[in-house]
Tab-separated table of C-alpha atoms in Angstrom:
chain	number	residue	atom	x	y	z
A	1090	MET	CA	37.129	118.150	109.642
A	1091	PHE	CA	34.631	117.012	112.765
A	1092	ALA	CA	31.184	119.190	111.619
A	1093	ASP	CA	29.390	117.112	113.614
A	1094	SER	CA	31.355	118.013	116.827
A	1095	ASP	CA	30.330	120.667	119.681
A	1096	ILE	CA	34.287	120.059	120.443
A	1097	ALA	CA	36.289	120.360	117.274
A	1098	LYS	CA	33.942	123.825	116.647
A	1099	THR	CA	35.685	125.740	119.225
A	1100	PHE	CA	38.693	123.974	119.199
A	1101	ALA	CA	41.753	126.257	118.337
A	1102	CYS	CA	45.532	126.109	117.692
A	1103	GLY	CA	48.363	128.101	116.756
A	1104	ASP	CA	51.789	127.732	115.741
A	1105	ASP	CA	53.034	127.463	118.601
A	1106	LYS	CA	50.704	125.530	120.446
A	1107	THR	CA	50.953	123.169	117.536
A	1108	ALA	CA	54.791	123.018	117.801
A	1109	TYR	CA	54.850	122.427	121.677
A	1110	ILE	CA	52.078	119.390	121.143
A	1111	THR	CA	54.941	117.929	118.217
A	1112	LYS	CA	57.462	118.282	120.364
A	1113	PHE	CA	55.948	117.826	124.108
A	1114	GLY	CA	53.200	115.520	123.476
A	1115	LEU	CA	53.753	113.035	119.533
A	1116	ALA	CA	57.525	112.523	119.600
A	1117	PRO	CA	57.944	111.478	123.443
A	1118	HIS	CA	55.208	108.806	122.298
A	1119	ILE	CA	56.986	108.121	119.055
A	1120	LYS	CA	60.072	108.122	119.919
A	1121	ARG	CA	58.685	106.018	123.436
A	1122	ASP	CA	56.574	103.457	120.804
A	1123	LEU	CA	60.002	103.473	118.694
A	1124	VAL	CA	62.602	101.816	122.017
A	1125	SER	CA	59.996	99.229	122.929
A	1126	LYS	CA	60.143	97.875	119.716
A	1127	ILE	CA	63.834	98.009	118.740
A	1128	ASN	CA	64.827	96.514	122.939
A	1129	ASN	CA	62.404	93.561	121.415
A	1130	GLY	CA	65.184	91.819	120.380
A	1131	PRO	CA	68.276	92.107	118.012
A	1132	PHE	CA	69.458	95.298	116.021
A	1133	VAL	CA	72.449	97.981	114.158
A	1134	LEU	CA	73.002	100.777	114.816
A	1135	MET	CA	74.139	103.041	112.425
A	1136	PHE	CA	75.262	106.278	112.102
A	1137	ASP	CA	76.844	109.473	109.289
A	1138	GLU	CA	78.264	112.877	110.351
A	1139	SER	CA	78.208	115.729	108.294
A	1140	LEU	CA	78.367	119.500	108.721
A	1141	ASN	CA	75.256	121.246	109.121
A	1142	GLN	CA	74.968	124.217	107.789
A	1143	THR	CA	72.263	126.074	110.057
A	1144	THR	CA	73.748	126.031	113.136
A	1145	LYS	CA	77.607	124.996	111.949
A	1146	ASN	CA	77.660	121.897	113.986
A	1147	LYS	CA	79.477	118.465	112.924
A	1148	GLN	CA	75.170	116.511	113.008
A	1149	LEU	CA	75.576	112.688	113.696
A	1150	ASP	CA	72.954	111.334	112.368
A	1151	LEU	CA	71.846	108.074	114.181
A	1152	HIS	CA	69.427	105.219	112.672
A	1153	VAL	CA	68.663	101.496	113.745
A	1154	HIS	CA	67.413	97.945	112.107
A	1155	PHE	CA	65.638	95.928	113.797
A	1156	TRP	CA	63.079	92.747	112.815
A	1157	GLU	CA	59.656	93.483	113.725
A	1158	GLU	CA	56.650	91.165	111.812
A	1159	GLU	CA	58.482	89.006	109.507
A	1160	GLN	CA	60.552	91.533	108.391
A	1161	VAL	CA	63.588	94.385	108.890
A	1162	HIS	CA	62.884	97.932	109.372
A	1163	SER	CA	64.789	100.913	109.007
A	1164	ARG	CA	64.238	103.889	111.685
A	1165	TYR	CA	65.431	107.198	112.414
A	1166	LEU	CA	66.742	107.070	116.289
A	1167	GLY	CA	68.327	110.346	116.469
A	1168	SER	CA	70.661	113.116	116.260
A	1169	GLN	CA	73.328	114.910	118.461
A	1170	PHE	CA	75.376	117.833	117.744
A	1171	MET	CA	79.248	118.858	118.604
A	1172	GLY	CA	82.105	120.295	117.503
A	1173	HIS	CA	84.972	117.891	118.237
A	1174	ALA	CA	84.679	114.462	116.711
A	1175	THR	CA	87.393	112.386	118.028
A	1176	ALA	CA	86.513	108.885	118.708
A	1177	LYS	CA	85.887	109.422	122.190
A	1178	ASP	CA	83.684	112.459	121.122
A	1179	LEU	CA	81.605	109.715	118.692
A	1180	LEU	CA	81.673	107.376	121.650
A	1181	GLU	CA	80.182	109.428	123.618
A	1182	GLN	CA	77.598	110.933	121.224
A	1183	VAL	CA	76.523	107.330	120.456
A	1184	LYS	CA	75.825	106.518	123.898
A	1185	GLU	CA	73.786	109.433	125.620
A	1186	CYS	CA	71.531	109.040	121.903
A	1187	VAL	CA	71.265	105.202	122.727
A	1188	ASP	CA	70.599	105.397	126.056
A	1189	GLN	CA	67.283	103.845	126.559
A	1190	LEU	CA	68.101	100.815	124.566
A	1191	GLU	CA	68.851	97.109	125.697
A	1192	LEU	CA	72.956	97.370	124.164
A	1193	ARG	CA	73.229	93.473	125.077
A	1194	SER	CA	70.588	93.444	121.719
A	1195	LEU	CA	72.940	95.201	119.806
A	1196	VAL	CA	74.401	93.236	117.029
A	1197	SER	CA	76.813	95.329	114.750
A	1198	ILE	CA	77.476	98.909	113.808
A	1199	SER	CA	76.888	100.603	110.531
A	1200	MET	CA	79.288	103.173	109.132
A	1201	ASP	CA	81.660	104.813	106.833
A	1202	GLY	CA	85.354	104.613	106.100
A	1203	PRO	CA	87.072	107.773	108.350
A	1204	ASN	CA	89.796	106.119	110.943
A	1205	VAL	CA	88.779	107.798	113.592
A	1206	ASN	CA	84.787	105.676	112.779
A	1207	TRP	CA	87.710	102.737	112.996
A	1208	LYS	CA	89.324	104.082	115.970
A	1209	PHE	CA	85.368	104.236	117.528
A	1210	CYS	CA	84.270	101.421	116.852
A	1211	GLU	CA	87.380	99.274	118.473
A	1212	LEU	CA	86.589	101.785	121.594
A	1213	LEU	CA	82.699	99.923	121.299
A	1214	GLN	CA	84.472	96.780	120.822
A	1215	ARG	CA	86.417	97.397	123.861
A	1216	GLU	CA	83.450	98.022	126.395
A	1217	HIS	CA	80.859	95.915	124.933
A	1218	ALA	CA	83.414	93.245	125.809
A	1219	GLU	CA	83.691	94.886	129.552
A	1220	LEU	CA	79.987	95.134	129.868
A	1221	TYR	CA	78.909	92.450	128.699
A	1222	GLY	CA	80.657	89.544	129.767
A	1223	GLY	CA	83.426	89.423	126.604
A	1224	ALA	CA	80.369	90.113	123.794
A	1225	GLN	CA	81.507	91.818	120.703
A	1226	LEU	CA	79.674	92.830	118.207
A	1227	VAL	CA	79.849	91.497	114.173
A	1228	VAL	CA	82.386	93.464	112.267
A	1229	VAL	CA	82.030	93.630	108.555
A	1230	GLY	CA	83.587	96.335	107.310
A	1231	SER	CA	82.729	100.204	106.595
A	1232	CYS	CA	80.946	101.291	104.010
A	1233	GLY	CA	81.493	99.478	100.088
A	1234	LEU	CA	79.707	102.271	98.544
A	1235	HIS	CA	82.502	104.770	99.512
A	1236	THR	CA	85.315	102.265	98.817
A	1237	MET	CA	83.541	101.941	95.693
A	1238	HIS	CA	83.592	106.131	94.394
A	1239	ASN	CA	87.065	105.806	95.360
A	1240	ALA	CA	88.209	103.445	93.784
A	1241	PHE	CA	86.986	105.639	90.461
A	1242	LYS	CA	88.219	108.623	91.991
A	1243	CYS	CA	91.875	107.094	92.069
A	1244	GLY	CA	91.891	105.638	88.527
A	1245	PHE	CA	90.512	108.526	86.750
A	1246	THR	CA	91.674	111.638	88.304
A	1247	MET	CA	94.769	110.217	87.116
A	1248	TRP	CA	93.074	111.492	83.243
A	1249	GLN	CA	91.851	114.138	84.795
A	1250	LEU	CA	88.485	114.257	84.326
A	1251	ASP	CA	86.588	114.982	86.897
A	1252	LYS	CA	88.434	118.439	85.730
A	1253	LEU	CA	87.163	118.406	82.139
A	1254	LEU	CA	83.553	117.175	82.997
A	1255	ARG	CA	83.511	120.251	86.570
A	1256	ALA	CA	84.782	122.212	83.382
A	1257	MET	CA	82.464	121.786	80.692
A	1258	HIS	CA	79.543	122.872	83.066
A	1259	THR	CA	81.230	125.254	84.690
A	1260	LEU	CA	81.858	126.962	81.211
A	1261	PHE	CA	77.991	127.946	80.897
A	1262	HIS	CA	76.514	126.989	83.915
A	1263	ASN	CA	74.594	130.390	85.240
A	1264	VAL	CA	75.925	132.689	81.887
A	1265	PRO	CA	73.364	133.526	80.135
A	1266	ALA	CA	75.133	135.359	77.909
A	1267	ARG	CA	77.551	132.269	76.358
A	1268	ARG	CA	74.786	129.456	76.391
A	1269	GLU	CA	73.246	132.040	74.328
A	1270	ASP	CA	76.471	132.210	71.635
A	1271	TYR	CA	76.287	129.065	72.128
A	1272	SER	CA	73.465	128.168	70.843
A	1273	THR	CA	73.401	130.306	68.261
A	1274	VAL	CA	76.221	128.854	66.606
A	1275	THR	CA	75.755	124.885	67.706
A	1276	LYS	CA	71.701	125.024	66.891
A	1277	SER	CA	71.534	123.438	70.349
A	1278	THR	CA	69.816	124.201	73.752
A	1279	VAL	CA	71.345	120.805	75.403
A	1280	PHE	CA	74.050	121.543	77.593
A	1281	PRO	CA	76.601	119.487	80.177
A	1282	LEU	CA	75.498	118.127	83.574
A	1283	SER	CA	76.982	118.773	87.033
A	1284	PHE	CA	79.780	116.750	88.060
A	1285	CYS	CA	79.662	115.078	91.655
A	1286	GLY	CA	83.417	114.662	93.119
A	1287	ASP	CA	82.069	112.633	96.060
A	1288	ARG	CA	79.841	109.834	93.607
A	1289	TRP	CA	81.520	109.622	90.666
A	1290	VAL	CA	80.054	105.817	89.376
A	1291	GLU	CA	76.831	107.716	89.599
A	1292	ASN	CA	78.125	110.903	86.892
A	1293	LEU	CA	77.086	108.083	84.766
A	1294	PRO	CA	74.522	110.822	83.153
A	1295	VAL	CA	77.178	113.146	83.460
A	1296	VAL	CA	80.081	111.519	80.984
A	1297	GLU	CA	77.032	110.448	78.783
A	1298	ARG	CA	75.754	114.142	77.847
A	1299	ALA	CA	78.828	114.968	77.818
A	1300	LEU	CA	80.245	112.666	75.074
A	1301	ALA	CA	76.459	113.624	74.096
A	1302	VAL	CA	76.865	117.600	73.883
A	1303	TRP	CA	80.767	116.958	72.839
A	1304	PRO	CA	80.329	117.413	69.149
A	1305	SER	CA	79.006	120.731	69.810
A	1306	LEU	CA	81.169	121.890	72.169
A	1307	LEU	CA	83.792	121.164	69.258
A	1308	GLN	CA	81.597	123.916	67.328
A	1309	TYR	CA	81.530	126.376	70.269
A	1310	MET	CA	86.437	126.207	70.646
A	1311	ASP	CA	86.732	126.963	67.097
A	1312	ALA	CA	83.942	129.874	66.905
A	1313	VAL	CA	86.406	131.109	70.056
A	1314	ARG	CA	89.675	129.694	67.762
A	1315	THR	CA	88.578	131.962	65.482
A	1316	LYS	CA	87.390	134.812	66.543
A	1317	LYS	CA	83.900	134.275	65.405
A	1318	LEU	CA	83.158	134.474	69.393
A	1319	PRO	CA	85.005	136.320	72.166
A	1320	ASN	CA	87.799	134.601	74.665
A	1321	PRO	CA	85.178	133.208	78.275
A	1322	GLY	CA	88.710	133.829	79.774
A	1323	THR	CA	88.351	131.099	82.309
A	1324	ALA	CA	89.732	128.466	84.237
A	1325	SER	CA	87.175	126.302	82.799
A	1326	PHE	CA	87.709	127.252	79.273
A	1327	ASP	CA	90.954	126.740	79.162
A	1328	THR	CA	90.678	123.012	81.190
A	1329	ILE	CA	88.615	122.110	78.299
A	1330	ALA	CA	90.727	123.577	74.841
A	1331	ALA	CA	94.314	122.129	76.629
A	1332	ALA	CA	91.839	118.369	77.272
A	1333	LEU	CA	91.177	119.065	73.403
A	1334	LYS	CA	94.983	118.495	73.087
A	1335	ASP	CA	94.623	115.182	74.380
A	1336	PRO	CA	93.866	111.970	71.582
A	1337	LEU	CA	91.954	109.591	73.574
A	1338	ILE	CA	90.125	111.723	75.423
A	1339	LEU	CA	86.785	110.573	74.187
A	1340	ALA	CA	87.909	106.602	74.086
A	1341	LYS	CA	88.808	108.201	77.884
A	1342	LEU	CA	84.943	109.369	78.374
A	1343	GLN	CA	83.627	106.131	77.019
A	1344	TYR	CA	85.733	103.876	78.719
A	1345	TYR	CA	84.489	105.845	82.100
A	1346	LYS	CA	81.289	105.608	81.003
A	1347	ALA	CA	81.179	101.933	79.809
A	1348	LEU	CA	83.537	100.995	83.572
A	1349	ALA	CA	79.773	103.517	85.692
A	1350	ARG	CA	77.895	101.377	83.292
A	1351	THR	CA	78.649	97.956	84.937
A	1352	PHE	CA	79.173	98.954	88.362
A	1353	ASN	CA	75.846	100.699	88.944
A	1354	PRO	CA	73.446	97.977	88.528
A	1355	PHE	CA	75.945	96.543	91.504
A	1356	LEU	CA	75.191	99.349	93.293
A	1357	LYS	CA	71.663	100.441	93.185
A	1358	LYS	CA	70.593	96.785	94.777
A	1359	TYR	CA	73.348	97.191	97.781
A	1360	GLN	CA	71.875	101.213	98.537
A	1361	THR	CA	68.464	99.545	100.489
A	1362	ASP	CA	66.903	99.044	103.348
A	1363	GLU	CA	66.589	95.203	103.069
A	1364	PRO	CA	68.714	92.613	104.609
A	1365	VAL	CA	71.266	91.616	101.816
A	1366	MET	CA	74.004	91.304	103.216
A	1367	PRO	CA	73.980	87.322	102.163
A	1368	PHE	CA	73.965	87.706	98.539
A	1369	LEU	CA	76.782	90.320	99.003
A	1370	GLY	CA	79.979	87.601	97.656
A	1371	LYS	CA	77.910	86.107	94.891
A	1372	HIS	CA	76.542	89.692	93.594
A	1373	LEU	CA	80.828	90.783	94.139
A	1374	ALA	CA	81.835	86.993	91.837
A	1375	GLU	CA	79.220	88.301	89.637
A	1376	LEU	CA	80.732	91.623	89.329
A	1377	ILE	CA	84.349	91.167	88.837
A	1378	LYS	CA	82.582	88.950	86.266
A	1379	GLU	CA	81.087	91.137	83.914
A	1380	PHE	CA	84.481	93.298	84.833
A	1381	ARG	CA	86.685	91.101	83.480
A	1382	SER	CA	84.749	90.710	79.629
A	1383	LEU	CA	85.170	94.656	79.165
A	1384	PRO	CA	87.534	95.240	76.768
A	1385	GLY	CA	91.315	96.440	78.296
A	1386	ARG	CA	91.182	94.934	81.705
A	1387	ALA	CA	94.533	93.660	80.932
A	1388	SER	CA	96.094	97.222	81.522
A	1389	ILE	CA	94.359	97.991	84.664
């Protein structure tokens, strides 16, 4: 890279040295630079916690939104690792991570909706008011994306569509012999997709694939029924067999697809780092109008 440099020619850097330079040289400099930018004006703090599969601890990740050079930036601030995660625990860990920030400039907290997070927000509001003369953070609610996914879950679990879609994928997943039987009978190599139980609206491709392979699935199930193929004898097969007895099962899948198609553009629009909160009311009104135009709305 630096053929004309005598210093570079004699420079050697092993794995350990690179790690030390990164952790104790570059990282502190980058962190100081980020903190100085955040402290120049108002900012929003975002956090979420999840299980770290490697350490088996809860990992609390914190990000910040701040204004710089005529645009909003979203940057990773740091992570905290903990065992217990009560509201008080969250508050202590967050305070430790943001100890270099000027919290007087904190505008709001962005979070999802578990009760422990709301309790954390209450404790933070109380402490913030005591420290800064009664100042209060702006509360815009918890993550609306979670609410929308959970609304879908509440509605469609009554029809047990999640069990059906999971069973369709599980029946052929990582089972070469069964996949070969299916392809031999149906002349198709297209299989159901995996269903995600946390992001219901985003399962649109899963439902579309389920409807696409439905005729082939009926062929496979009929071949098992007539003993042309061996019965898998699994819970997933029994779930599909039970679903086939429902004369409205295809209508239910089609309705899922129609609703998901309606809500997906809204979700994509608001999964962004851009400051779109001022437009939320307008887009929600448009979404509700579109939703009301769907067939069958009176039954909801």
